[in-house]
Each structure stands twice: as C-alpha cells, then as structure tokens.
Amino acid sequence: PLTTRTSEESAGDGDQPTRAFPENAGLIDLADVTGRRHIDTGYGRVTVPAEQSAAALEVAGRFAVDPRWLVWLPPTMPPPSAATVDGFLEHPADAFADYRAAGVTRLVCEEKHMGSRAVVLVCRDADVAAKRFGVQDGSTGAIYTRTGRPFFDPETTEALLARVRAAGSPPELLGSDWILLDCELLPWSAKALGLIQEQYASVGAAAGAALPAALDVLAATAARGVDGDLSALRARLARRAENAGRFVSAYRRYVAPTDGLAGVTLAPFAVLAGEGASYAGRDHGWHLELADRLVAADPALFTRTDRRVVDLADEATVAEAARWWTELTAAGGEGMVVKPADGLALTGKGRLVQPGIKCRGREYLRIIYGPDYLDQLDDLRRRSVSRKRALAIQEHQLGLAALDQLAAGAPTQRIHPLVLAILAKESQPVDPRL
C-alpha cells in the first residue's frame, strides 16, 4: 500500500534533484475519472459514484486551474459533537472528548482564520515549473481554492507567488525547487464580497430596517393606551433587534478593504510536499515552525497562526486551551481547529482519525445559523455530523494518497483520479452549515 513518510523518514530530505515531467503526462484521462470508481488509497477504500465523478469533471473542466497544477485538495472539516456546555452549540470540551474517544491524547489547537482556504504551489522559477510540472507558459505556480479554482488572474498570481518565494520558499525553506503549502487567504471579503453582500448584508439590512420600525409602532401603540399587554412582544422584538445587531457585527469583522494584493495576507499552517517528499506525516509543530519562518520573513504578507498544545491527561493544558478559545472568540475570532499533534493519527484499530475538528465561537455561528440561532439551540444540538465526518475521512485518505504519488514523482494521470475524487466527494449533499 501507499504510505506517507514519517518524520524520521523525511528528516534527511533536502536538495532533492527535480524530476523531469513525463511528456504528455499533464492531461486528464477521462477513463480514469469517470463512471463509478473504487479507489484503494492505501489508507482505506473509497467509492465514488458515477454522478459525483461527473460533477467533479464538470467543475474541473470549466473552472479549475491548469490540471498540471491540481495535485492536492484539502479535506472538508466537521464540527465537534453537540456541546454539553450550557449556552453553546460548539465547545472545546466536546472536541477534546471526541479525540479522547478516538484514543488521541496529544492535540494542537490552531487559531481558525476566517478567510478562504488556499492551496499554494510555488516553484523556484519558470524552468522548474516546466521541468517538474510540464507547464511551459512562463508561470511559476498556482494559488487555488479548495475546489481547484484560481483565486486571481495570472499576473496577480505571479505577483503573489514572487512574494512567497522571496520569503524563503523554495528552495531555502526545504531544499526543494518547489513546495506545496496549505493556507488561508485573508480577509474573507477579498474573494467572498459578493456572497457577503447578497447572503448576509441583505439579511442584516432587512432586520435593521424592520425591527426598529416595529418597536417604534409598539411604543406608539402603548403611548395611545391601547388595551392589552404588549410587554412580551416588545421584549421579543427587542431581543431580535439585538441579535440582528450582533449578526451584522459578526460578519463585518471579516470585511476589510483590498485593492489587488494590497490588504491581502496568507496564513500558512502546513507544508504539504516538496521534491521527493510528502510531509503529511510530520507533526503539526514542525509545520507551524516553518509557517512562523515565513511570517518572520514577510510579516506584511503572512499572518501568524496562534496555537495551544493540549495533553488530554493534563487538565491544566485542557483548561488553558478552553480559556484561550473563549477569549479568542469573545474578541471576534472565528474559533479554532483542533488537530492530533501527530501528522498521521490512528485509532486503536489502525484507522485514520479526523485530521481536524473545527470549533467555532458563539457569535461567529450567528453568521452560519442566523441571528436568532441560540433560541433554537436544543434543536440544533440534534444535528447529525456523522456524514460530514465520514466525508472528511474519505477526502483525507484521497489527499494523503495524492501527496504520496506526488512525492514519488508519479505522472499526474495517477494523481488526477485521487484529486478529482476529492472534488467529486464535495458534490455529496451535506448540510453546508456543518
């Protein structure tokens, strides 16, 4: 089976000779990515229904970056089990309990940045891009979304890649002519302004117009001495007006002006691969240390990811992480992502555990579930996360296999079936609020 190299096996990697890209190896072979497929990833068997394969091919064919750059996609991420702490839908205590039940004892809690997930593939120069990936148009890499779509036009992409390169990668970061990074692109509004205006600002504007007006009508009615007690109705509308204000404040925290790359930052949190190596098996401390080096090299471009390490056998570290999350979310942060400290954590039965569980704050969840969601907390706690968790594991398996193939220098025909299977899984109907 395919295996991701462990920290010890990858420790000697560096200055790997760049492999030559096989001729005609960058095209997608329809026979490999269509129909019902059963994929043995080496980490588990994944079945992709024919209709999901077709959906992925449609997206990749119409919207994705050049397929020669499309070497990996990130897995989806589930929330924790329903909060057992009063007044919360998600809480660190339940994320910790989920991992404790899976047999994981060491965790890293990473600040969750509210932006757009960005995969960054950067080469030392255009010659490396042509030799290693077969892209001969002068480009030196790609920056794409979790569904494979480019973030920017080619000129803007190259400008951003040049700054990533200047910060020390590659080759200085890992001794490789190219590296693959997992990041968050900030602010959220840089690429989601239309969504914010249409889906969130419109709700806030409607509530901001209707609820104060309704309260004014009730006040005027009460002043005229109309029979009947309107206090309960006034209290309910006042509470809804307050909730609407909190909703508007929640999404506005992630809106900031940008002009081209001005105002745009990247928050790196994982170095996925370089020539001859997949780094998925490295512990998260190693990944974050490299990310910190990028931040130090260009703090105007890179945003640091704060973190806390948790030993589930040490209640002091558990309490500290929960306190940090509480302060972070109270100050307007989205929340945190809880991950096993080891890069590849397994259950006692040798199965992969969740690569990450997102734990979002109370105010941020207003954006997701609506201004008044806390009034329906009992119902929301009954939401099912099992399908989302199964999907995350399957996409994680496929992604690990894709990184293994990339590290082995396999032609992209062997990588595309795995990457497009991740994209195919994203077409599976799952509650988008999870």
XYZ file of N, CA and C in Angstrom, residues 117-369:
759
model
N -9.874 29.144 2.039
C -8.811 28.139 2.008
C -8.043 28.266 0.699
N -6.720 28.270 0.776
C -5.880 28.486 -0.400
C -4.758 27.456 -0.438
N -4.635 26.776 -1.556
C -3.527 25.870 -1.808
C -2.512 26.630 -2.667
N -1.271 26.684 -2.203
C -0.229 27.453 -2.889
C 0.872 26.507 -3.348
N 1.043 26.387 -4.643
C 2.128 25.595 -5.231
C 3.089 26.583 -5.882
N 4.303 26.669 -5.355
C 5.255 27.671 -5.828
C 6.569 27.002 -6.219
N 7.058 27.343 -7.414
C 8.325 26.827 -7.927
C 9.398 27.914 -7.854
N 10.648 27.476 -7.873
C 11.761 28.427 -7.805
C 11.750 29.378 -8.983
N 11.403 28.859 -10.164
C 11.338 29.704 -11.354
C 10.545 28.968 -12.427
N 10.399 29.613 -13.579
C 9.609 29.038 -14.673
C 10.260 27.787 -15.243
N 11.595 27.704 -15.174
C 12.271 26.499 -15.673
C 11.900 25.280 -14.839
N 11.833 25.443 -13.513
C 11.431 24.346 -12.642
C 9.978 23.970 -12.928
N 9.129 24.970 -13.117
C 7.717 24.691 -13.421
C 7.579 23.870 -14.686
N 8.384 24.196 -15.688
C 8.320 23.467 -16.955
C 8.882 22.063 -16.815
N 9.990 21.940 -16.108
C 10.635 20.631 -15.976
C 9.836 19.688 -15.090
N 9.359 20.201 -13.931
C 8.715 19.319 -12.958
C 7.232 19.099 -13.224
N 6.543 20.167 -13.683
C 5.092 20.062 -13.842
C 4.635 20.193 -15.294
N 5.564 20.422 -16.192
C 5.212 20.471 -17.603
C 4.472 21.712 -18.030
N 4.454 22.748 -17.192
C 3.765 23.999 -17.522
C 4.779 24.942 -18.161
N 4.593 25.257 -19.409
C 5.602 25.993 -20.169
C 5.124 27.364 -20.638
N 4.186 27.947 -19.904
C 3.687 29.266 -20.284
C 4.371 30.395 -19.533
N 5.432 30.072 -18.797
C 6.159 31.080 -18.037
C 5.680 31.245 -16.611
N 4.608 30.583 -16.232
C 4.114 30.684 -14.863
C 4.995 29.865 -13.923
N 4.942 30.217 -12.640
C 5.816 29.566 -11.656
C 5.040 28.886 -10.539
N 3.756 28.671 -10.744
C 2.970 28.002 -9.726
C 1.511 28.351 -9.848
N 0.775 28.072 -8.777
C -0.663 28.315 -8.781
C -1.146 28.569 -7.364
N -2.247 29.317 -7.258
C -2.924 29.562 -5.982
C -4.392 29.288 -6.235
N -4.920 28.235 -5.602
C -6.284 27.858 -5.933
C -7.097 27.498 -4.694
N -8.413 27.491 -4.889
C -9.351 27.267 -3.801
C -9.458 25.782 -3.473
N -10.268 25.460 -2.463
C -10.431 24.057 -2.073
C -11.253 23.274 -3.087
N -11.784 23.951 -4.111
C -12.414 23.245 -5.229
C -11.619 23.416 -6.515
N -10.354 23.844 -6.392
C -9.454 23.875 -7.535
C -9.538 25.095 -8.424
N -10.274 26.114 -8.027
C -10.436 27.296 -8.870
C -9.341 28.319 -8.568
N -8.837 28.996 -9.593
C -7.804 30.007 -9.329
C -8.380 31.186 -8.559
N -7.590 31.744 -7.662
C -8.021 32.915 -6.915
C -7.914 34.186 -7.747
N -6.848 34.275 -8.534
C -6.534 35.526 -9.204
C -6.249 35.290 -10.684
N -6.142 36.388 -11.407
C -5.692 36.309 -12.794
C -4.207 35.963 -12.800
N -3.666 35.520 -13.941
C -2.266 35.069 -13.989
C -1.260 36.106 -13.497
N -1.455 37.360 -13.848
C -0.498 38.389 -13.439
C -0.484 38.574 -11.926
N -1.666 38.643 -11.322
C -1.748 38.801 -9.874
C -1.217 37.561 -9.166
N -1.510 36.391 -9.713
C -0.992 35.143 -9.140
C 0.526 35.159 -9.096
N 1.155 35.555 -10.204
C 2.618 35.580 -10.255
C 3.194 36.599 -9.274
N 2.510 37.717 -9.096
C 2.982 38.720 -8.146
C 2.958 38.172 -6.721
N 1.911 37.439 -6.395
C 1.828 36.863 -5.057
C 2.838 35.737 -4.880
N 3.002 34.905 -5.902
C 3.993 33.829 -5.823
C 5.402 34.388 -5.647
N 5.688 35.518 -6.289
C 7.012 36.132 -6.158
C 7.276 36.536 -4.708
N 6.263 37.011 -4.024
C 6.442 37.395 -2.627
C 6.609 36.162 -1.736
N 5.879 35.095 -2.042
C 6.059 33.853 -1.285
C 7.487 33.344 -1.467
N 7.965 33.379 -2.706
C 9.338 32.941 -3.000
C 10.356 33.779 -2.237
N 10.144 35.080 -2.231
C 11.099 35.978 -1.583
C 11.166 35.756 -0.079
N 10.108 35.200 0.485
C 10.085 34.945 1.927
C 10.892 33.719 2.323
N 11.412 32.996 1.327
C 12.302 31.887 1.652
C 11.830 30.539 1.187
N 10.908 30.504 0.242
C 10.441 29.204 -0.217
C 10.073 29.259 -1.679
N 10.417 28.263 -2.454
C 11.622 27.473 -2.233
C 12.830 28.206 -2.810
N 14.065 27.733 -2.740
C 14.444 26.429 -2.181
C 14.916 26.484 -0.735
N 15.054 27.693 -0.160
C 15.687 27.790 1.149
C 14.914 27.078 2.251
N 13.590 27.044 2.153
C 12.794 26.509 3.251
C 13.026 25.019 3.461
N 13.087 24.257 2.360
C 13.188 22.805 2.477
C 14.258 22.194 1.581
N 15.004 23.017 0.886
C 15.972 22.463 -0.043
C 15.319 21.819 -1.243
N 14.168 22.330 -1.631
C 13.429 21.801 -2.771
C 13.206 22.925 -3.765
N 13.129 22.567 -5.045
C 12.871 23.575 -6.074
C 11.416 24.014 -6.112
N 10.553 23.338 -5.358
C 9.142 23.716 -5.287
C 8.566 23.208 -3.978
N 7.524 23.869 -3.510
C 6.824 23.386 -2.324
C 5.324 23.615 -2.494
N 4.573 22.850 -1.714
C 3.118 22.934 -1.710
C 2.671 23.318 -0.301
N 1.935 24.430 -0.192
C 1.511 24.963 1.095
C -0.007 24.922 1.236
N -0.462 24.699 2.453
C -1.876 24.795 2.795
C -2.046 26.063 3.617
N -2.912 26.966 3.164
C -3.032 28.291 3.772
C -4.485 28.731 3.853
N -4.675 29.868 4.490
C -5.935 30.601 4.437
C -5.618 31.973 3.854
N -6.409 32.386 2.879
C -6.230 33.703 2.283
C -7.195 34.670 2.939
N -6.654 35.785 3.440
C -7.422 36.762 4.208
C -7.410 38.124 3.513
N -8.424 38.967 3.752
C -9.626 38.726 4.545
C -10.660 37.919 3.765
N -11.708 37.513 4.450
C -12.794 36.764 3.817
C -13.377 37.551 2.650
N -13.517 38.854 2.838
C -14.142 39.686 1.816
C -13.323 39.805 0.549
N -12.030 39.425 0.597
C -11.196 39.535 -0.603
C -11.757 38.719 -1.752
N -12.314 37.544 -1.451
C -12.871 36.695 -2.509
C -14.343 36.370 -2.298
N -14.926 36.821 -1.201
C -16.321 36.459 -0.909
C -17.204 37.685 -0.709
N -16.790 38.836 -1.258
C -17.552 40.050 -1.026
C -18.969 39.934 -1.590
N -19.101 39.343 -2.781
C -20.431 39.178 -3.361
C -21.334 38.335 -2.487
N -20.787 37.234 -1.955
C -21.546 36.368 -1.052
C -21.965 37.139 0.194
N -21.047 37.907 0.754
C -21.345 38.664 1.969
C -22.471 39.660 1.707
N -22.401 40.356 0.589
C -23.409 41.361 0.278
C -24.777 40.736 0.028
N -24.793 39.629 -0.711
C -26.066 39.039 -1.107
C -26.701 38.190 -0.012
N -25.863 37.457 0.732
C -26.422 36.474 1.666
C -26.488 36.977 3.096
N -25.571 37.861 3.484
C -25.508 38.281 4.880
C -25.901 39.747 5.076
N -25.307 40.626 4.268
C -25.625 42.046 4.440
C -27.096 42.323 4.159
N -27.685 41.602 3.214
C -29.103 41.820 2.910
C -29.981 41.445 4.099
N -29.633 40.363 4.786
C -30.379 39.963 5.983
C -30.234 41.021 7.075
N -28.993 41.480 7.280
C -28.761 42.500 8.294
C -29.499 43.793 7.990
N -29.494 44.171 6.704
C -30.177 45.414 6.325
C -31.684 45.299 6.534
N -32.264 44.152 6.162
C -33.707 43.961 6.337
C -34.084 43.991 7.815
N -33.294 43.292 8.636
C -33.588 43.281 10.069
C -33.401 44.664 10.675
N -32.350 45.371 10.212
C -32.087 46.706 10.738
C -33.169 47.703 10.389
N -33.879 47.473 9.281
C -34.972 48.363 8.894
C -36.284 47.967 9.554
N -36.563 46.677 9.609
C -37.882 46.217 10.052
C -38.046 46.217 11.563
N -37.051 45.718 12.292
C -37.248 45.536 13.730
C -37.334 46.856 14.498
N -36.462 47.838 14.262
C -36.646 49.122 14.956
C -37.978 49.778 14.611
N -38.381 49.651 13.339
C -39.676 50.225 12.954
C -40.819 49.559 13.709
N -40.749 48.244 13.854
C -41.790 47.522 14.587
C -41.808 47.932 16.049
N -40.629 48.135 16.629
C -40.570 48.584 18.021
C -41.147 49.989 18.175
N -40.910 50.843 17.183
C -41.495 52.187 17.223
C -43.022 52.128 17.187
N -43.559 51.241 16.354
C -45.010 51.085 16.270
C -45.572 50.625 17.609
N -44.901 49.676 18.248
C -45.368 49.188 19.546
C -45.306 50.282 20.604
N -44.235 51.075 20.557
C -44.122 52.161 21.529
C -45.240 53.177 21.333
N -45.542 53.512 20.054
C -46.627 54.457 19.779
C -47.976 53.891 20.194
N -48.144 52.596 19.962
C -49.393 51.946 20.347
C -49.576 51.982 21.857
N -48.516 51.681 22.578
C -48.598 51.707 24.041
C -48.868 53.112 24.542
N -48.296 54.117 23.887
C -48.489 55.508 24.308
C -49.940 55.948 24.144
N -50.655 55.352 23.195
C -52.058 55.702 22.973
C -52.994 54.981 23.946
N -52.428 54.147 24.805
C -53.228 53.476 25.810
C -54.081 52.354 25.264
N -53.610 51.686 24.230
C -54.357 50.568 23.652
C -54.439 49.440 24.674
N -55.612 48.823 24.753
C -55.791 47.720 25.693
C -54.872 46.557 25.340
N -54.430 45.858 26.358
C -53.609 44.672 26.145
C -52.176 44.919 26.575
N -51.538 43.855 27.042
C -50.144 43.932 27.491
C -49.225 43.598 26.325
N -48.483 44.593 25.888
C -47.562 44.399 24.754
C -46.128 44.171 25.215
N -45.903 44.053 26.500
C -44.528 43.968 27.015
C -43.800 42.732 26.514
N -44.492 41.573 26.454
C -43.829 40.347 25.999
C -43.422 40.462 24.538
N -44.310 41.057 23.721
C -43.984 41.230 22.308
C -42.836 42.213 22.139
N -42.874 43.308 22.928
C -41.770 44.275 22.839
C -40.449 43.632 23.230
N -40.460 42.824 24.272
C -39.225 42.168 24.728
C -38.684 41.224 23.655
N -39.606 40.491 23.030
C -39.160 39.552 21.993
C -38.563 40.297 20.802
N -39.219 41.363 20.356
C -38.693 42.121 19.224
C -37.387 42.829 19.584
N -37.288 43.307 20.809
C -36.046 43.959 21.244
C -34.891 42.967 21.244
N -35.184 41.743 21.695
C -34.148 40.708 21.685
C -33.742 40.372 20.253
N -34.697 40.297 19.354
C -34.378 40.001 17.960
C -33.593 41.143 17.328
N -33.908 42.375 17.681
C -33.140 43.511 17.159
C -31.698 43.461 17.659
N -31.529 43.087 18.936
C -30.178 42.960 19.476
C -29.421 41.830 18.767
N -30.104 40.719 18.543
C -29.474 39.603 17.834
C -29.068 40.002 16.417
N -29.924 40.773 15.740
C -29.596 41.221 14.387
C -28.369 42.110 14.391
N -28.249 42.959 15.411
C -27.051 43.793 15.522
C -25.796 42.965 15.728
N -25.908 41.910 16.534
C -24.769 41.018 16.749
C -24.404 40.275 15.452
N -25.418 39.890 14.690
C -25.210 39.214 13.411
C -24.416 40.111 12.467
N -24.810 41.374 12.350
C -24.107 42.309 11.469
C -22.666 42.509 11.947
N -22.487 42.673 13.253
C -21.138 42.843 13.793
C -20.269 41.625 13.514
N -20.891 40.432 13.561
C -20.134 39.191 13.360
C -19.541 39.119 11.967
N -20.343 39.374 10.917
C -19.771 39.246 9.576
C -18.904 40.437 9.201
N -19.177 41.609 9.782
C -18.358 42.783 9.438
C -16.926 42.656 9.936
N -16.707 41.814 10.944
C -15.339 41.622 11.439
C -14.410 41.059 10.362
N -15.002 40.395 9.376
C -14.191 39.724 8.356
C -14.216 40.458 7.023
N -14.660 41.707 7.054
C -14.693 42.539 5.858
C -13.630 43.623 5.997
N -12.732 43.698 5.034
C -11.680 44.711 5.048
C -11.384 45.110 3.611
N -10.988 46.363 3.393
C -10.730 46.816 2.018
C -9.492 46.153 1.431
N -9.571 45.779 0.181
C -8.423 45.258 -0.565
C -8.411 45.893 -1.947
N -7.223 45.991 -2.512
C -7.059 46.521 -3.868
C -5.973 45.690 -4.536
N -6.393 44.737 -5.377
C -5.407 43.795 -5.906
C -4.864 42.965 -4.770
N -3.540 42.998 -4.582
C -2.933 42.285 -3.464
C -2.789 43.152 -2.223
N -3.062 44.444 -2.357
C -2.993 45.327 -1.188
C -4.076 44.935 -0.200
N -3.671 44.633 1.018
C -4.614 44.218 2.048
C -4.816 42.723 2.131
N -4.246 41.966 1.193
C -4.380 40.503 1.187
C -3.218 39.879 1.949
N -3.519 38.911 2.804
C -2.468 38.170 3.501
C -2.737 36.671 3.394
N -1.704 35.896 3.643
C -1.798 34.443 3.683
C -1.445 33.956 5.080
N -2.238 33.045 5.602
C -1.940 32.405 6.880
C -1.565 30.954 6.598
N -0.263 30.636 6.482
C 0.142 29.248 6.211
C 0.088 28.420 7.492
N -0.332 27.160 7.365
C -0.334 26.303 8.551
C 0.138 24.887 8.258
N 0.459 24.573 7.005
C 1.015 23.245 6.705
C 1.854 23.325 5.440
N 2.996 22.660 5.483
C 3.848 22.474 4.313
C 3.623 21.042 3.862
N 2.944 20.863 2.749
C 2.436 19.549 2.363
C 3.458 18.668 1.673
N 4.253 19.262 0.790
C 5.162 18.439 -0.019
C 6.246 19.308 -0.632
N 7.346 18.665 -0.959
C 8.430 19.230 -1.750
C 8.958 18.114 -2.622
N 10.001 18.379 -3.377
C 10.526 17.361 -4.276
C 10.942 16.112 -3.505
N 10.337 14.986 -3.864
C 10.714 13.706 -3.278
C 10.149 13.431 -1.898
N 9.264 14.272 -1.392
C 8.778 14.059 -0.023
C 7.364 14.586 0.161
N 6.544 13.778 0.835
C 5.282 14.237 1.401
C 5.527 14.497 2.876
N 5.066 15.635 3.351
C 5.280 15.996 4.746
C 4.016 15.835 5.585
N 3.048 15.104 5.051
C 1.798 14.906 5.786
C 2.018 14.143 7.085
N 3.084 13.360 7.181
C 3.357 12.597 8.393
C 4.067 13.383 9.466
N 4.497 14.594 9.160
C 5.170 15.418 10.160
C 4.181 15.906 11.221
N 4.699 16.092 12.433
C 3.830 16.620 13.483
C 3.527 18.085 13.201
N 2.427 18.573 13.775
C 1.972 19.920 13.446
C 2.904 21.000 13.988
N 3.663 20.688 15.022
C 4.648 21.652 15.499
C 5.678 21.960 14.432
N 6.094 20.942 13.694
C 7.059 21.134 12.601
C 6.458 22.037 11.530
N 5.219 21.780 11.137
C 4.562 22.595 10.121
C 4.452 24.055 10.570
N 4.038 24.261 11.806
C 3.830 25.615 12.284
C 5.147 26.356 12.461
N 6.223 25.640 12.776
C 7.533 26.289 12.895
C 7.970 26.829 11.540
N 7.754 26.055 10.476
C 8.085 26.540 9.142
C 7.183 27.707 8.745
N 5.911 27.617 9.120
C 4.996 28.726 8.843
C 5.457 29.989 9.552
N 5.939 29.857 10.781
C 6.430 31.017 11.522
C 7.641 31.642 10.837
N 8.471 30.822 10.204
C 9.619 31.363 9.477
C 9.169 32.217 8.300
N 8.115 31.802 7.632
C 7.573 32.616 6.548
C 7.022 33.935 7.084
N 6.316 33.871 8.199
C 5.766 35.094 8.801
C 6.889 36.049 9.168
N 7.949 35.523 9.758
C 9.072 36.375 10.156
C 9.739 37.011 8.941
N 9.784 36.296 7.829
C 10.431 36.815 6.626
C 9.621 37.905 5.951
N 8.287 37.819 6.031
C 7.435 38.827 5.394
C 6.147 38.969 6.194
N 6.198 39.700 7.322
C 5.002 39.835 8.159
C 3.893 40.646 7.500
N 4.211 41.375 6.427
C 3.163 42.107 5.723
C 2.326 41.173 4.846
N 2.924 40.087 4.391
C 2.206 39.127 3.549
C 1.601 37.993 4.362
N 2.357 37.483 5.329
C 1.929 36.290 6.052
C 1.361 36.644 7.425
N 0.302 35.964 7.789
C -0.343 36.118 9.093
C -0.039 34.897 9.943
N 0.368 35.118 11.173
C 0.722 34.015 12.060
C -0.534 33.293 12.548
N -0.421 31.998 12.716
C -1.468 31.176 13.301
C -1.122 30.909 14.757
N -1.885 31.495 15.667
C -1.657 31.239 17.090
C -2.092 29.812 17.398
N -1.549 29.248 18.470
C -1.858 27.850 18.782
C -1.628 27.546 20.256
N -2.223 26.449 20.695
C -2.012 25.908 22.027
C -1.863 24.397 21.903
N -0.949 23.818 22.663
C -0.753 22.373 22.682
C -1.464 21.811 23.897
N -2.184 20.724 23.680
C -3.003 20.132 24.750
C -2.596 18.688 24.977
N -2.351 18.350 26.213
C -2.192 16.967 26.656
C -3.468 16.617 27.409
N -4.266 15.717 26.844
C -5.564 15.420 27.441
C -5.454 14.783 28.820
N -4.246 14.335 29.180
C -4.040 13.809 30.525
C -3.660 14.903 31.513
N -3.456 16.111 30.995
C -3.048 17.244 31.829
C -4.171 18.274 31.810
N -4.954 18.332 32.874
C -6.115 19.219 32.919
C -5.732 20.687 32.820
N -4.516 21.025 33.206
C -4.085 22.425 33.114
C -4.014 22.873 31.651
N -3.475 22.020 30.776
C -3.396 22.393 29.360
C -4.781 22.380 28.721
N -5.652 21.479 29.178
C -7.024 21.443 28.669
C -7.743 22.735 29.035
N -7.621 23.147 30.291
C -8.284 24.358 30.752
C -7.720 25.597 30.067
N -6.416 25.625 29.857
C -5.792 26.771 29.198
C -6.269 26.913 27.762
N -6.390 25.805 27.039
C -6.862 25.860 25.654
C -8.306 26.337 25.594
N -9.136 25.876 26.502
C -10.534 26.312 26.539
C -10.629 27.794 26.877
N -9.800 28.248 27.820
C -9.788 29.669 28.172
C -9.350 30.522 26.993
N -8.308 30.068 26.291
C -7.817 30.789 25.109
C -8.905 30.890 24.048
N -9.602 29.784 23.797
C -10.693 29.788 22.811
C -11.788 30.766 23.224
N -12.118 30.793 24.497
C -13.158 31.697 24.980
C -12.767 33.153 24.754
N -11.522 33.481 25.064
C -11.051 34.849 24.866
C -10.950 35.193 23.385
N -10.479 34.243 22.599
C -10.327 34.456 21.162
C -11.668 34.743 20.509
N -12.664 33.945 20.820
C -13.975 34.124 20.194
C -14.706 35.347 20.753
N -14.484 35.658 22.023
C -15.109 36.853 22.602
C -14.571 38.121 21.967
N -13.331 38.061 21.482
C -12.707 39.216 20.834
C -13.027 39.294 19.346
N -13.861 38.374 18.852
C -14.263 38.424 17.453
C -13.643 37.364 16.577
N -12.799 36.490 17.139
C -12.213 35.421 16.347
C -13.233 34.355 15.990
N -12.982 33.658 14.890
C -13.926 32.622 14.463
C -13.936 31.445 15.410
N -12.768 31.026 15.844
C -12.676 29.854 16.710
C -11.331 29.194 16.533
N -11.303 27.870 16.633
C -10.051 27.145 16.481
C -10.298 25.834 15.767
N -9.195 25.271 15.266
C -9.203 23.934 14.689
C -8.385 23.043 15.609
N -8.986 21.965 16.063
C -8.310 21.020 16.945
C -7.814 19.857 16.094
N -6.510 19.558 16.207
C -5.893 18.511 15.394
C -5.072 17.587 16.284
N -4.913 16.327 15.876
C -3.932 15.490 16.564
C -2.546 16.105 16.401
N -1.748 16.088 17.450
C -0.408 16.674 17.352
C 0.424 15.936 16.315
N 0.235 14.620 16.219
C 0.948 13.844 15.199
C 0.312 14.087 13.832
N 1.139 14.012 12.818
C 0.627 14.249 11.470
C -0.378 13.206 11.035
N -0.100 11.953 11.348
C -0.993 10.857 10.979
C -1.377 10.106 12.247
N -2.539 10.405 12.773
C -3.004 9.752 13.990
C -3.968 8.632 13.633
N -3.833 7.515 14.325
C -4.643 6.330 14.055
C -5.398 5.909 15.305
N -6.544 5.293 15.099
C -7.289 4.707 16.203
C -6.598 3.423 16.638
N -7.105 2.821 17.693
C -6.545 1.552 18.149
C -6.686 0.446 17.126
N -7.633 0.601 16.193
C -7.826 -0.387 15.135
C -7.055 -0.044 13.868
N -6.193 0.971 13.958
C -5.353 1.313 12.826
C -6.016 2.164 11.761
N -7.142 2.793 12.074
C -7.832 3.645 11.120
C -7.478 5.104 11.368
N -7.512 5.894 10.310
C -7.242 7.318 10.447
C -8.313 7.979 11.311
N -7.874 8.899 12.156
C -8.827 9.716 12.895
C -9.018 11.033 12.140
N -9.959 11.820 12.569
C -10.227 13.080 11.905
C -8.955 13.938 11.881
N -8.585 14.473 10.709
C -7.388 15.322 10.650
C -7.593 16.666 11.327
N -8.854 17.078 11.521
C -9.131 18.336 12.194
C -10.606 18.436 12.532
N -10.901 19.064 13.663
C -12.274 19.349 14.072
C -12.365 20.844 14.329
N -13.270 21.520 13.649
C -13.406 22.959 13.846
C -14.358 23.228 15.001
N -13.986 24.170 15.832
C -14.787 24.547 16.987
C -14.999 26.059 16.903
N -16.195 26.452 16.503
C -16.479 27.849 16.206
C -17.160 28.542 17.385
N -16.934 29.842 17.475
C -17.450 30.614 18.595
C -18.935 30.929 18.470
N -19.537 31.336 19.596
C -20.979 31.604 19.635
C -21.380 32.710 18.671
N -20.625 33.795 18.648
C -21.018 34.917 17.798
C -20.775 34.606 16.325
N -19.695 33.906 16.014
C -19.456 33.539 14.621
C -20.592 32.660 14.095
N -21.089 31.769 14.917
C -22.145 30.853 14.473
C -23.447 31.571 14.129
N -23.588 32.830 14.549
C -24.745 33.604 14.092
C -24.718 33.779 12.575
N -23.523 33.923 12.015
C -23.404 34.060 10.561
C -23.930 32.801 9.882
N -23.616 31.669 10.455
C -23.931 30.382 9.842
C -25.394 30.001 10.028
N -25.912 30.169 11.250
C -27.246 29.669 11.579
C -28.311 30.749 11.709
